[in-house]
mmCIF file of N, CA and C in Angstrom:
data_model
loop_
_atom_site.group_PDB
_atom_site.id
_atom_site.type_symbol
_atom_site.label_atom_id
_atom_site.label_comp_id
_atom_site.label_asym_id
_atom_site.label_seq_id
_atom_site.Cartn_x
_atom_site.Cartn_y
_atom_site.Cartn_z
ATOM 1 N N UNK A 1 6.423 -71.452 -27.275
ATOM 2 C CA UNK A 1 6.179 -71.370 -28.715
ATOM 3 C C UNK A 1 4.685 -71.157 -28.962
ATOM 4 N N UNK A 2 4.375 -70.381 -29.980
ATOM 5 C CA UNK A 2 2.976 -70.236 -30.375
ATOM 6 C C UNK A 2 2.438 -71.620 -30.730
ATOM 7 N N UNK A 3 1.155 -71.811 -30.541
ATOM 8 C CA UNK A 3 0.560 -73.144 -30.702
ATOM 9 C C UNK A 3 0.844 -73.756 -32.076
ATOM 10 N N UNK A 4 0.645 -72.984 -33.142
ATOM 11 C CA UNK A 4 0.857 -73.528 -34.487
ATOM 12 C C UNK A 4 2.327 -73.864 -34.722
ATOM 13 N N UNK A 5 3.228 -72.986 -34.293
ATOM 14 C CA UNK A 5 4.663 -73.240 -34.453
ATOM 15 C C UNK A 5 5.067 -74.469 -33.647
ATOM 16 N N UNK A 6 4.588 -74.573 -32.412
ATOM 17 C CA UNK A 6 4.890 -75.738 -31.577
ATOM 18 C C UNK A 6 4.415 -77.024 -32.249
ATOM 19 N N UNK A 7 3.233 -76.979 -32.829
ATOM 20 C CA UNK A 7 2.692 -78.164 -33.505
ATOM 21 C C UNK A 7 3.582 -78.571 -34.678
ATOM 22 N N UNK A 8 3.974 -77.606 -35.515
ATOM 23 C CA UNK A 8 4.850 -77.914 -36.654
ATOM 24 C C UNK A 8 6.164 -78.546 -36.198
ATOM 25 N N UNK A 9 6.738 -78.003 -35.109
ATOM 26 C CA UNK A 9 8.053 -78.444 -34.653
ATOM 27 C C UNK A 9 7.994 -79.624 -33.685
ATOM 28 N N UNK A 10 6.787 -80.124 -33.414
ATOM 29 C CA UNK A 10 6.652 -81.251 -32.498
ATOM 30 C C UNK A 10 6.999 -80.883 -31.065
ATOM 31 N N UNK A 11 6.694 -79.646 -30.677
ATOM 32 C CA UNK A 11 6.999 -79.143 -29.341
ATOM 33 C C UNK A 11 5.727 -78.952 -28.531
ATOM 34 N N UNK A 12 5.898 -78.744 -27.241
ATOM 35 C CA UNK A 12 4.796 -78.325 -26.381
ATOM 36 C C UNK A 12 4.730 -76.804 -26.433
ATOM 37 N N UNK A 13 3.565 -76.208 -26.222
ATOM 38 C CA UNK A 13 3.465 -74.743 -26.266
ATOM 39 C C UNK A 13 4.408 -74.038 -25.292
ATOM 40 N N UNK A 14 4.757 -74.684 -24.190
ATOM 41 C CA UNK A 14 5.658 -74.045 -23.223
ATOM 42 C C UNK A 14 7.139 -74.170 -23.601
ATOM 43 N N UNK A 15 7.455 -74.991 -24.619
ATOM 44 C CA UNK A 15 8.841 -75.110 -25.072
ATOM 45 C C UNK A 15 9.280 -73.809 -25.740
ATOM 46 N N UNK A 16 10.546 -73.476 -25.569
ATOM 47 C CA UNK A 16 11.076 -72.223 -26.100
ATOM 48 C C UNK A 16 11.605 -72.394 -27.517
ATOM 49 N N UNK A 17 11.368 -71.376 -28.329
ATOM 50 C CA UNK A 17 11.919 -71.326 -29.681
ATOM 51 C C UNK A 17 12.601 -69.975 -29.864
ATOM 52 N N UNK A 18 13.592 -69.952 -30.743
ATOM 53 C CA UNK A 18 14.189 -68.691 -31.163
ATOM 54 C C UNK A 18 13.457 -68.255 -32.415
ATOM 55 N N UNK A 19 12.969 -67.020 -32.407
ATOM 56 C CA UNK A 19 12.239 -66.457 -33.545
ATOM 57 C C UNK A 19 13.137 -65.417 -34.202
ATOM 58 N N UNK A 20 13.518 -65.671 -35.438
ATOM 59 C CA UNK A 20 14.325 -64.734 -36.218
ATOM 60 C C UNK A 20 13.392 -64.062 -37.216
ATOM 61 N N UNK A 21 13.319 -62.742 -37.148
ATOM 62 C CA UNK A 21 12.473 -61.958 -38.063
ATOM 63 C C UNK A 21 13.409 -61.063 -38.856
ATOM 64 N N UNK A 22 13.465 -61.285 -40.183
ATOM 65 C CA UNK A 22 14.394 -60.513 -41.012
ATOM 66 C C UNK A 22 13.683 -59.942 -42.227
ATOM 67 N N UNK A 23 14.144 -58.786 -42.638
ATOM 68 C CA UNK A 23 13.743 -58.183 -43.903
ATOM 69 C C UNK A 23 14.951 -58.294 -44.813
ATOM 70 N N UNK A 24 14.814 -59.059 -45.895
ATOM 71 C CA UNK A 24 15.933 -59.293 -46.811
ATOM 72 C C UNK A 24 15.876 -58.281 -47.945
ATOM 73 N N UNK A 25 17.032 -57.693 -48.235
ATOM 74 C CA UNK A 25 17.159 -56.691 -49.285
ATOM 75 C C UNK A 25 17.988 -57.252 -50.430
ATOM 76 N N UNK A 26 17.648 -56.846 -51.634
ATOM 77 C CA UNK A 26 18.460 -57.131 -52.815
ATOM 78 C C UNK A 26 18.687 -55.793 -53.499
ATOM 79 N N UNK A 27 19.951 -55.423 -53.660
ATOM 80 C CA UNK A 27 20.303 -54.106 -54.210
ATOM 81 C C UNK A 27 19.579 -52.995 -53.459
ATOM 82 N N UNK A 28 19.563 -53.085 -52.144
ATOM 83 C CA UNK A 28 18.969 -52.087 -51.242
ATOM 84 C C UNK A 28 17.449 -51.979 -51.360
ATOM 85 N N UNK A 29 16.818 -52.946 -52.018
ATOM 86 C CA UNK A 29 15.364 -52.953 -52.173
ATOM 87 C C UNK A 29 14.777 -54.071 -51.317
ATOM 88 N N UNK A 30 13.774 -53.769 -50.464
ATOM 89 C CA UNK A 30 13.165 -54.830 -49.648
ATOM 90 C C UNK A 30 12.445 -55.848 -50.527
ATOM 91 N N UNK A 31 12.791 -57.127 -50.337
ATOM 92 C CA UNK A 31 12.258 -58.182 -51.203
ATOM 93 C C UNK A 31 11.560 -59.320 -50.472
ATOM 94 N N UNK A 32 12.044 -59.669 -49.279
ATOM 95 C CA UNK A 32 11.544 -60.859 -48.588
ATOM 96 C C UNK A 32 11.409 -60.558 -47.097
ATOM 97 N N UNK A 33 10.286 -60.950 -46.528
ATOM 98 C CA UNK A 33 10.105 -60.915 -45.077
ATOM 99 C C UNK A 33 10.220 -62.354 -44.587
ATOM 100 N N UNK A 34 11.097 -62.582 -43.617
ATOM 101 C CA UNK A 34 11.312 -63.930 -43.096
ATOM 102 C C UNK A 34 10.940 -64.015 -41.622
ATOM 103 N N UNK A 35 10.268 -65.094 -41.276
ATOM 104 C CA UNK A 35 10.032 -65.482 -39.883
ATOM 105 C C UNK A 35 10.550 -66.911 -39.762
ATOM 106 N N UNK A 36 11.580 -67.104 -38.956
ATOM 107 C CA UNK A 36 12.214 -68.412 -38.814
ATOM 108 C C UNK A 36 12.158 -68.813 -37.344
ATOM 109 N N UNK A 37 11.732 -70.045 -37.091
ATOM 110 C CA UNK A 37 11.580 -70.551 -35.723
ATOM 111 C C UNK A 37 12.442 -71.801 -35.556
ATOM 112 N N UNK A 38 13.305 -71.782 -34.535
ATOM 113 C CA UNK A 38 14.205 -72.899 -34.260
ATOM 114 C C UNK A 38 14.049 -73.285 -32.790
ATOM 115 N N UNK A 39 13.837 -74.572 -32.492
ATOM 116 C CA UNK A 39 13.738 -74.984 -31.089
ATOM 117 C C UNK A 39 15.018 -74.620 -30.326
ATOM 118 N N UNK A 40 14.867 -73.958 -29.182
ATOM 119 C CA UNK A 40 16.043 -73.556 -28.410
ATOM 120 C C UNK A 40 16.835 -74.753 -27.909
ATOM 121 N N UNK A 41 16.165 -75.886 -27.694
ATOM 122 C CA UNK A 41 16.895 -77.065 -27.212
ATOM 123 C C UNK A 41 17.873 -77.590 -28.272
ATOM 124 N N UNK A 42 17.625 -77.294 -29.556
ATOM 125 C CA UNK A 42 18.539 -77.713 -30.619
ATOM 126 C C UNK A 42 19.654 -76.700 -30.858
ATOM 127 N N UNK A 43 19.374 -75.425 -30.594
ATOM 128 C CA UNK A 43 20.348 -74.371 -30.892
ATOM 129 C C UNK A 43 20.360 -73.327 -29.776
ATOM 130 N N UNK A 44 20.820 -73.714 -28.576
ATOM 131 C CA UNK A 44 20.843 -72.747 -27.475
ATOM 132 C C UNK A 44 21.788 -71.589 -27.783
ATOM 133 N N UNK A 45 21.338 -70.376 -27.496
ATOM 134 C CA UNK A 45 22.158 -69.192 -27.736
ATOM 135 C C UNK A 45 22.132 -68.678 -29.160
ATOM 136 N N UNK A 46 21.310 -69.263 -30.006
ATOM 137 C CA UNK A 46 21.249 -68.839 -31.409
ATOM 138 C C UNK A 46 20.960 -67.349 -31.533
ATOM 139 N N UNK A 47 20.115 -66.823 -30.653
ATOM 140 C CA UNK A 47 19.719 -65.417 -30.737
ATOM 141 C C UNK A 47 20.897 -64.474 -30.496
ATOM 142 N N UNK A 48 21.997 -64.970 -29.943
ATOM 143 C CA UNK A 48 23.176 -64.142 -29.699
ATOM 144 C C UNK A 48 24.178 -64.218 -30.844
ATOM 145 N N UNK A 49 23.866 -64.963 -31.885
ATOM 146 C CA UNK A 49 24.752 -65.123 -33.037
ATOM 147 C C UNK A 49 24.537 -64.000 -34.038
ATOM 148 N N UNK A 50 25.437 -63.909 -34.999
ATOM 149 C CA UNK A 50 25.298 -62.953 -36.095
ATOM 150 C C UNK A 50 24.250 -63.502 -37.060
ATOM 151 N N UNK A 51 23.037 -62.985 -36.953
ATOM 152 C CA UNK A 51 21.919 -63.504 -37.747
ATOM 153 C C UNK A 51 21.799 -62.826 -39.103
ATOM 154 N N UNK A 52 22.783 -62.001 -39.463
ATOM 155 C CA UNK A 52 22.769 -61.402 -40.799
ATOM 156 C C UNK A 52 23.358 -62.365 -41.825
ATOM 157 N N UNK A 53 24.033 -63.404 -41.352
ATOM 158 C CA UNK A 53 24.604 -64.400 -42.256
ATOM 159 C C UNK A 53 23.587 -65.504 -42.541
ATOM 160 N N UNK A 54 23.993 -66.456 -43.337
ATOM 161 C CA UNK A 54 23.136 -67.590 -43.670
ATOM 162 C C UNK A 54 22.828 -68.394 -42.412
ATOM 163 N N UNK A 55 21.550 -68.537 -42.107
ATOM 164 C CA UNK A 55 21.152 -69.314 -40.933
ATOM 165 C C UNK A 55 21.497 -70.790 -41.128
ATOM 166 N N UNK A 56 21.363 -71.277 -42.347
ATOM 167 C CA UNK A 56 21.703 -72.674 -42.647
ATOM 168 C C UNK A 56 23.184 -72.941 -42.337
ATOM 169 N N UNK A 57 24.072 -72.018 -42.777
ATOM 170 C CA UNK A 57 25.503 -72.180 -42.509
ATOM 171 C C UNK A 57 25.801 -72.082 -41.019
ATOM 172 N N UNK A 58 25.152 -71.153 -40.343
ATOM 173 C CA UNK A 58 25.343 -70.967 -38.906
ATOM 174 C C UNK A 58 24.927 -72.212 -38.134
ATOM 175 N N UNK A 59 23.775 -72.777 -38.478
ATOM 176 C CA UNK A 59 23.281 -73.979 -37.796
ATOM 177 C C UNK A 59 24.240 -75.155 -38.008
ATOM 178 N N UNK A 60 24.753 -75.293 -39.223
ATOM 179 C CA UNK A 60 25.672 -76.393 -39.516
ATOM 180 C C UNK A 60 27.001 -76.214 -38.785
ATOM 181 N N UNK A 61 27.547 -75.003 -38.800
ATOM 182 C CA UNK A 61 28.867 -74.761 -38.219
ATOM 183 C C UNK A 61 28.862 -74.789 -36.693
ATOM 184 N N UNK A 62 27.856 -74.193 -36.076
ATOM 185 C CA UNK A 62 27.868 -74.038 -34.621
ATOM 186 C C UNK A 62 27.068 -75.101 -33.870
ATOM 187 N N UNK A 63 26.105 -75.710 -34.537
ATOM 188 C CA UNK A 63 25.235 -76.667 -33.837
ATOM 189 C C UNK A 63 25.207 -78.048 -34.491
ATOM 190 N N UNK A 64 25.950 -78.216 -35.583
ATOM 191 C CA UNK A 64 25.995 -79.488 -36.317
ATOM 192 C C UNK A 64 24.594 -79.961 -36.693
ATOM 193 N N UNK A 65 23.751 -79.009 -37.080
ATOM 194 C CA UNK A 65 22.387 -79.321 -37.501
ATOM 195 C C UNK A 65 22.242 -78.955 -38.971
ATOM 196 N N UNK A 66 21.901 -79.941 -39.774
ATOM 197 C CA UNK A 66 21.672 -79.703 -41.196
ATOM 198 C C UNK A 66 20.315 -80.263 -41.586
ATOM 199 N N UNK A 67 19.604 -79.491 -42.378
ATOM 200 C CA UNK A 67 18.301 -79.939 -42.873
ATOM 201 C C UNK A 67 18.526 -80.952 -43.988
ATOM 202 N N UNK A 68 18.083 -82.169 -43.756
ATOM 203 C CA UNK A 68 18.234 -83.231 -44.748
ATOM 204 C C UNK A 68 17.035 -83.300 -45.680
ATOM 205 N N UNK A 69 15.875 -82.833 -45.192
ATOM 206 C CA UNK A 69 14.674 -82.821 -46.026
ATOM 207 C C UNK A 69 13.786 -81.670 -45.591
ATOM 208 N N UNK A 70 12.882 -81.297 -46.491
ATOM 209 C CA UNK A 70 11.991 -80.168 -46.228
ATOM 210 C C UNK A 70 10.615 -80.458 -46.791
ATOM 211 N N UNK A 71 9.618 -79.958 -46.097
ATOM 212 C CA UNK A 71 8.239 -79.974 -46.579
ATOM 213 C C UNK A 71 7.891 -78.517 -46.852
ATOM 214 N N UNK A 72 7.625 -78.189 -48.115
ATOM 215 C CA UNK A 72 7.452 -76.793 -48.518
ATOM 216 C C UNK A 72 6.115 -76.615 -49.226
ATOM 217 N N UNK A 73 5.416 -75.534 -48.872
ATOM 218 C CA UNK A 73 4.195 -75.156 -49.591
ATOM 219 C C UNK A 73 4.315 -73.699 -50.015
ATOM 220 N N UNK A 74 3.658 -73.365 -51.126
ATOM 221 C CA UNK A 74 3.610 -71.996 -51.631
ATOM 222 C C UNK A 74 2.158 -71.582 -51.768
ATOM 223 N N UNK A 75 1.895 -70.322 -51.439
ATOM 224 C CA UNK A 75 0.536 -69.794 -51.535
ATOM 225 C C UNK A 75 0.619 -68.328 -51.930
ATOM 226 N N UNK A 76 -0.160 -67.950 -52.915
ATOM 227 C CA UNK A 76 -0.232 -66.548 -53.319
ATOM 228 C C UNK A 76 -1.237 -65.829 -52.425
ATOM 229 N N UNK A 77 -0.798 -64.712 -51.821
ATOM 230 C CA UNK A 77 -1.696 -63.938 -50.962
ATOM 231 C C UNK A 77 -1.489 -62.449 -51.220
ATOM 232 N N UNK A 78 -2.541 -61.641 -51.055
ATOM 233 C CA UNK A 78 -2.386 -60.189 -51.211
ATOM 234 C C UNK A 78 -1.705 -59.594 -49.971
ATOM 235 N N UNK A 79 -0.932 -58.554 -50.183
ATOM 236 C CA UNK A 79 -0.237 -57.914 -49.061
ATOM 237 C C UNK A 79 -1.203 -57.081 -48.229
ATOM 238 N N UNK A 80 -0.988 -57.109 -46.912
ATOM 239 C CA UNK A 80 -1.756 -56.240 -46.022
ATOM 240 C C UNK A 80 -0.938 -54.964 -45.772
ATOM 241 N N UNK A 81 -1.433 -54.101 -44.903
ATOM 242 C CA UNK A 81 -0.758 -52.832 -44.652
ATOM 243 C C UNK A 81 0.643 -52.988 -44.099
ATOM 244 N N UNK A 82 0.822 -53.926 -43.162
ATOM 245 C CA UNK A 82 2.130 -54.162 -42.547
ATOM 246 C C UNK A 82 3.144 -54.642 -43.583
ATOM 247 N N UNK A 83 2.762 -55.654 -44.358
ATOM 248 C CA UNK A 83 3.646 -56.211 -45.383
ATOM 249 C C UNK A 83 3.945 -55.163 -46.449
ATOM 250 N N UNK A 84 2.921 -54.432 -46.861
ATOM 251 C CA UNK A 84 3.104 -53.403 -47.887
ATOM 252 C C UNK A 84 4.096 -52.342 -47.437
ATOM 253 N N UNK A 85 4.017 -51.966 -46.175
ATOM 254 C CA UNK A 85 4.946 -50.963 -45.654
ATOM 255 C C UNK A 85 6.380 -51.497 -45.654
ATOM 256 N N UNK A 86 6.575 -52.725 -45.195
ATOM 257 C CA UNK A 86 7.920 -53.303 -45.149
ATOM 258 C C UNK A 86 8.520 -53.510 -46.535
ATOM 259 N N UNK A 87 7.693 -53.984 -47.479
ATOM 260 C CA UNK A 87 8.194 -54.286 -48.822
ATOM 261 C C UNK A 87 8.078 -53.107 -49.783
ATOM 262 N N UNK A 88 7.496 -52.002 -49.299
ATOM 263 C CA UNK A 88 7.345 -50.799 -50.122
ATOM 264 C C UNK A 88 6.544 -51.094 -51.395
ATOM 265 N N UNK A 89 5.380 -51.730 -51.201
ATOM 266 C CA UNK A 89 4.481 -52.061 -52.307
ATOM 267 C C UNK A 89 3.071 -51.619 -51.925
ATOM 268 N N UNK A 90 2.181 -51.411 -52.903
ATOM 269 C CA UNK A 90 0.805 -51.024 -52.573
ATOM 270 C C UNK A 90 0.056 -52.138 -51.829
ATOM 271 N N UNK A 91 -0.835 -51.743 -50.928
ATOM 272 C CA UNK A 91 -1.688 -52.708 -50.229
ATOM 273 C C UNK A 91 -2.463 -53.517 -51.269
ATOM 274 N N UNK A 92 -2.532 -54.818 -51.062
ATOM 275 C CA UNK A 92 -3.235 -55.700 -51.984
ATOM 276 C C UNK A 92 -2.357 -56.258 -53.090
ATOM 277 N N UNK A 93 -1.081 -55.864 -53.116
ATOM 278 C CA UNK A 93 -0.168 -56.394 -54.139
ATOM 279 C C UNK A 93 0.029 -57.890 -53.934
ATOM 280 N N UNK A 94 0.248 -58.629 -55.022
ATOM 281 C CA UNK A 94 0.465 -60.068 -54.876
ATOM 282 C C UNK A 94 1.806 -60.361 -54.202
ATOM 283 N N UNK A 95 1.783 -61.319 -53.291
ATOM 284 C CA UNK A 95 2.999 -61.834 -52.669
ATOM 285 C C UNK A 95 2.923 -63.357 -52.691
ATOM 286 N N UNK A 96 4.080 -63.983 -52.538
ATOM 287 C CA UNK A 96 4.139 -65.439 -52.483
ATOM 288 C C UNK A 96 4.619 -65.845 -51.097
ATOM 289 N N UNK A 97 3.784 -66.600 -50.387
ATOM 290 C CA UNK A 97 4.126 -67.088 -49.057
ATOM 291 C C UNK A 97 4.664 -68.508 -49.172
ATOM 292 N N UNK A 98 5.892 -68.692 -48.724
ATOM 293 C CA UNK A 98 6.507 -70.016 -48.656
ATOM 294 C C UNK A 98 6.524 -70.448 -47.194
ATOM 295 N N UNK A 99 5.937 -71.599 -46.912
ATOM 296 C CA UNK A 99 6.002 -72.193 -45.577
ATOM 297 C C UNK A 99 6.900 -73.421 -45.682
ATOM 298 N N UNK A 100 7.899 -73.485 -44.800
ATOM 299 C CA UNK A 100 8.898 -74.546 -44.905
ATOM 300 C C UNK A 100 9.134 -75.193 -43.543
ATOM 301 N N UNK A 101 9.020 -76.505 -43.498
ATOM 302 C CA UNK A 101 9.351 -77.277 -42.307
ATOM 303 C C UNK A 101 10.548 -78.151 -42.657
ATOM 304 N N UNK A 102 11.660 -77.937 -41.949
ATOM 305 C CA UNK A 102 12.904 -78.653 -42.235
ATOM 306 C C UNK A 102 13.145 -79.734 -41.192
ATOM 307 N N UNK A 103 13.725 -80.846 -41.649
ATOM 308 C CA UNK A 103 13.977 -82.005 -40.793
ATOM 309 C C UNK A 103 15.442 -82.416 -40.875
ATOM 310 N N UNK A 104 15.974 -82.937 -39.767
ATOM 311 C CA UNK A 104 17.311 -83.519 -39.771
ATOM 312 C C UNK A 104 17.245 -84.875 -40.480
ATOM 313 N N UNK A 105 18.403 -85.503 -40.643
ATOM 314 C CA UNK A 105 18.447 -86.835 -41.260
ATOM 315 C C UNK A 105 17.664 -87.852 -40.438
ATOM 316 N N UNK A 106 17.529 -87.603 -39.131
ATOM 317 C CA UNK A 106 16.759 -88.485 -38.242
ATOM 318 C C UNK A 106 15.281 -88.118 -38.194
ATOM 319 N N UNK A 107 14.857 -87.226 -39.102
ATOM 320 C CA UNK A 107 13.470 -86.762 -39.215
ATOM 321 C C UNK A 107 12.992 -85.972 -37.998
ATOM 322 N N UNK A 108 13.921 -85.301 -37.329
ATOM 323 C CA UNK A 108 13.575 -84.403 -36.226
ATOM 324 C C UNK A 108 13.315 -83.018 -36.819
ATOM 325 N N UNK A 109 12.150 -82.414 -36.562
ATOM 326 C CA UNK A 109 11.909 -81.059 -37.065
ATOM 327 C C UNK A 109 12.926 -80.094 -36.451
ATOM 328 N N UNK A 110 13.670 -79.376 -37.300
ATOM 329 C CA UNK A 110 14.725 -78.496 -36.789
ATOM 330 C C UNK A 110 14.468 -77.023 -37.094
ATOM 331 N N UNK A 111 13.503 -76.736 -37.952
ATOM 332 C CA UNK A 111 13.206 -75.337 -38.276
ATOM 333 C C UNK A 111 11.855 -75.247 -38.969
ATOM 334 N N UNK A 112 11.081 -74.242 -38.581
ATOM 335 C CA UNK A 112 9.867 -73.890 -39.312
ATOM 336 C C UNK A 112 10.036 -72.442 -39.736
ATOM 337 N N UNK A 113 9.732 -72.151 -40.991
ATOM 338 C CA UNK A 113 9.892 -70.776 -41.457
ATOM 339 C C UNK A 113 8.788 -70.387 -42.426
ATOM 340 N N UNK A 114 8.551 -69.084 -42.450
ATOM 341 C CA UNK A 114 7.633 -68.479 -43.409
ATOM 342 C C UNK A 114 8.383 -67.346 -44.094
ATOM 343 N N UNK A 115 8.395 -67.385 -45.416
ATOM 344 C CA UNK A 115 9.080 -66.378 -46.223
ATOM 345 C C UNK A 115 8.037 -65.746 -47.133
ATOM 346 N N UNK A 116 7.945 -64.439 -47.097
ATOM 347 C CA UNK A 116 6.972 -63.721 -47.915
ATOM 348 C C UNK A 116 7.734 -62.928 -48.970
ATOM 349 N N UNK A 117 7.553 -63.312 -50.232
ATOM 350 C CA UNK A 117 8.279 -62.724 -51.356
ATOM 351 C C UNK A 117 7.399 -61.725 -52.103
ATOM 352 N N UNK A 118 8.008 -60.660 -52.579
ATOM 353 C CA UNK A 118 7.295 -59.733 -53.456
ATOM 354 C C UNK A 118 6.871 -60.490 -54.709
ATOM 355 N N UNK A 119 5.621 -60.347 -55.084
ATOM 356 C CA UNK A 119 5.111 -61.060 -56.250
ATOM 357 C C UNK A 119 5.567 -60.479 -57.572
ATOM 358 N N UNK A 120 6.042 -59.240 -57.556
ATOM 359 C CA UNK A 120 6.447 -58.590 -58.802
ATOM 360 C C UNK A 120 7.927 -58.769 -59.115
ATOM 361 N N UNK A 121 8.660 -59.502 -58.273
ATOM 362 C CA UNK A 121 10.102 -59.601 -58.467
ATOM 363 C C UNK A 121 10.654 -61.021 -58.449
ATOM 364 N N UNK A 122 9.800 -62.022 -58.267
ATOM 365 C CA UNK A 122 10.290 -63.389 -58.134
ATOM 366 C C UNK A 122 9.558 -64.340 -59.065
ATOM 367 N N UNK A 123 10.303 -65.332 -59.533
ATOM 368 C CA UNK A 123 9.741 -66.487 -60.229
ATOM 369 C C UNK A 123 10.327 -67.712 -59.529
ATOM 370 N N UNK A 124 9.568 -68.788 -59.430
ATOM 371 C CA UNK A 124 10.017 -69.978 -58.723
ATOM 372 C C UNK A 124 10.078 -71.150 -59.686
ATOM 373 N N UNK A 125 11.143 -71.935 -59.550
ATOM 374 C CA UNK A 125 11.287 -73.158 -60.327
ATOM 375 C C UNK A 125 11.691 -74.258 -59.356
ATOM 376 N N UNK A 126 10.945 -75.335 -59.344
ATOM 377 C CA UNK A 126 11.221 -76.448 -58.439
ATOM 378 C C UNK A 126 11.582 -77.679 -59.244
ATOM 379 N N UNK A 127 12.546 -78.437 -58.748
ATOM 380 C CA UNK A 127 12.945 -79.688 -59.396
ATOM 381 C C UNK A 127 12.888 -80.804 -58.383
#
């Protein structure tokens, strides 16, 4: 695992993680870039699953892992060339970066993810 990801997940750098990288579309329009990291020891073989479905549902059904709590931060950042190309937006466009660390009921980190949303298409409401 990359050092920062390992630190978030309470792993050693040599521990293996499954990295899911997805571009989410809404009405055929690119809207969200996702990077999701799951410790392989919690979900062995995850990379061989159908990752086009809900990862939360897949984790619950196949690995009996459910996120009981989450630590979430949001940060507005301008898009770089890579992000702009994927989301089909001009370089420097506003995006919203969500960083999420999910925990099991036993407070074991089970997933770290970064979701980058187009700033011109989303509004967020938290309760």
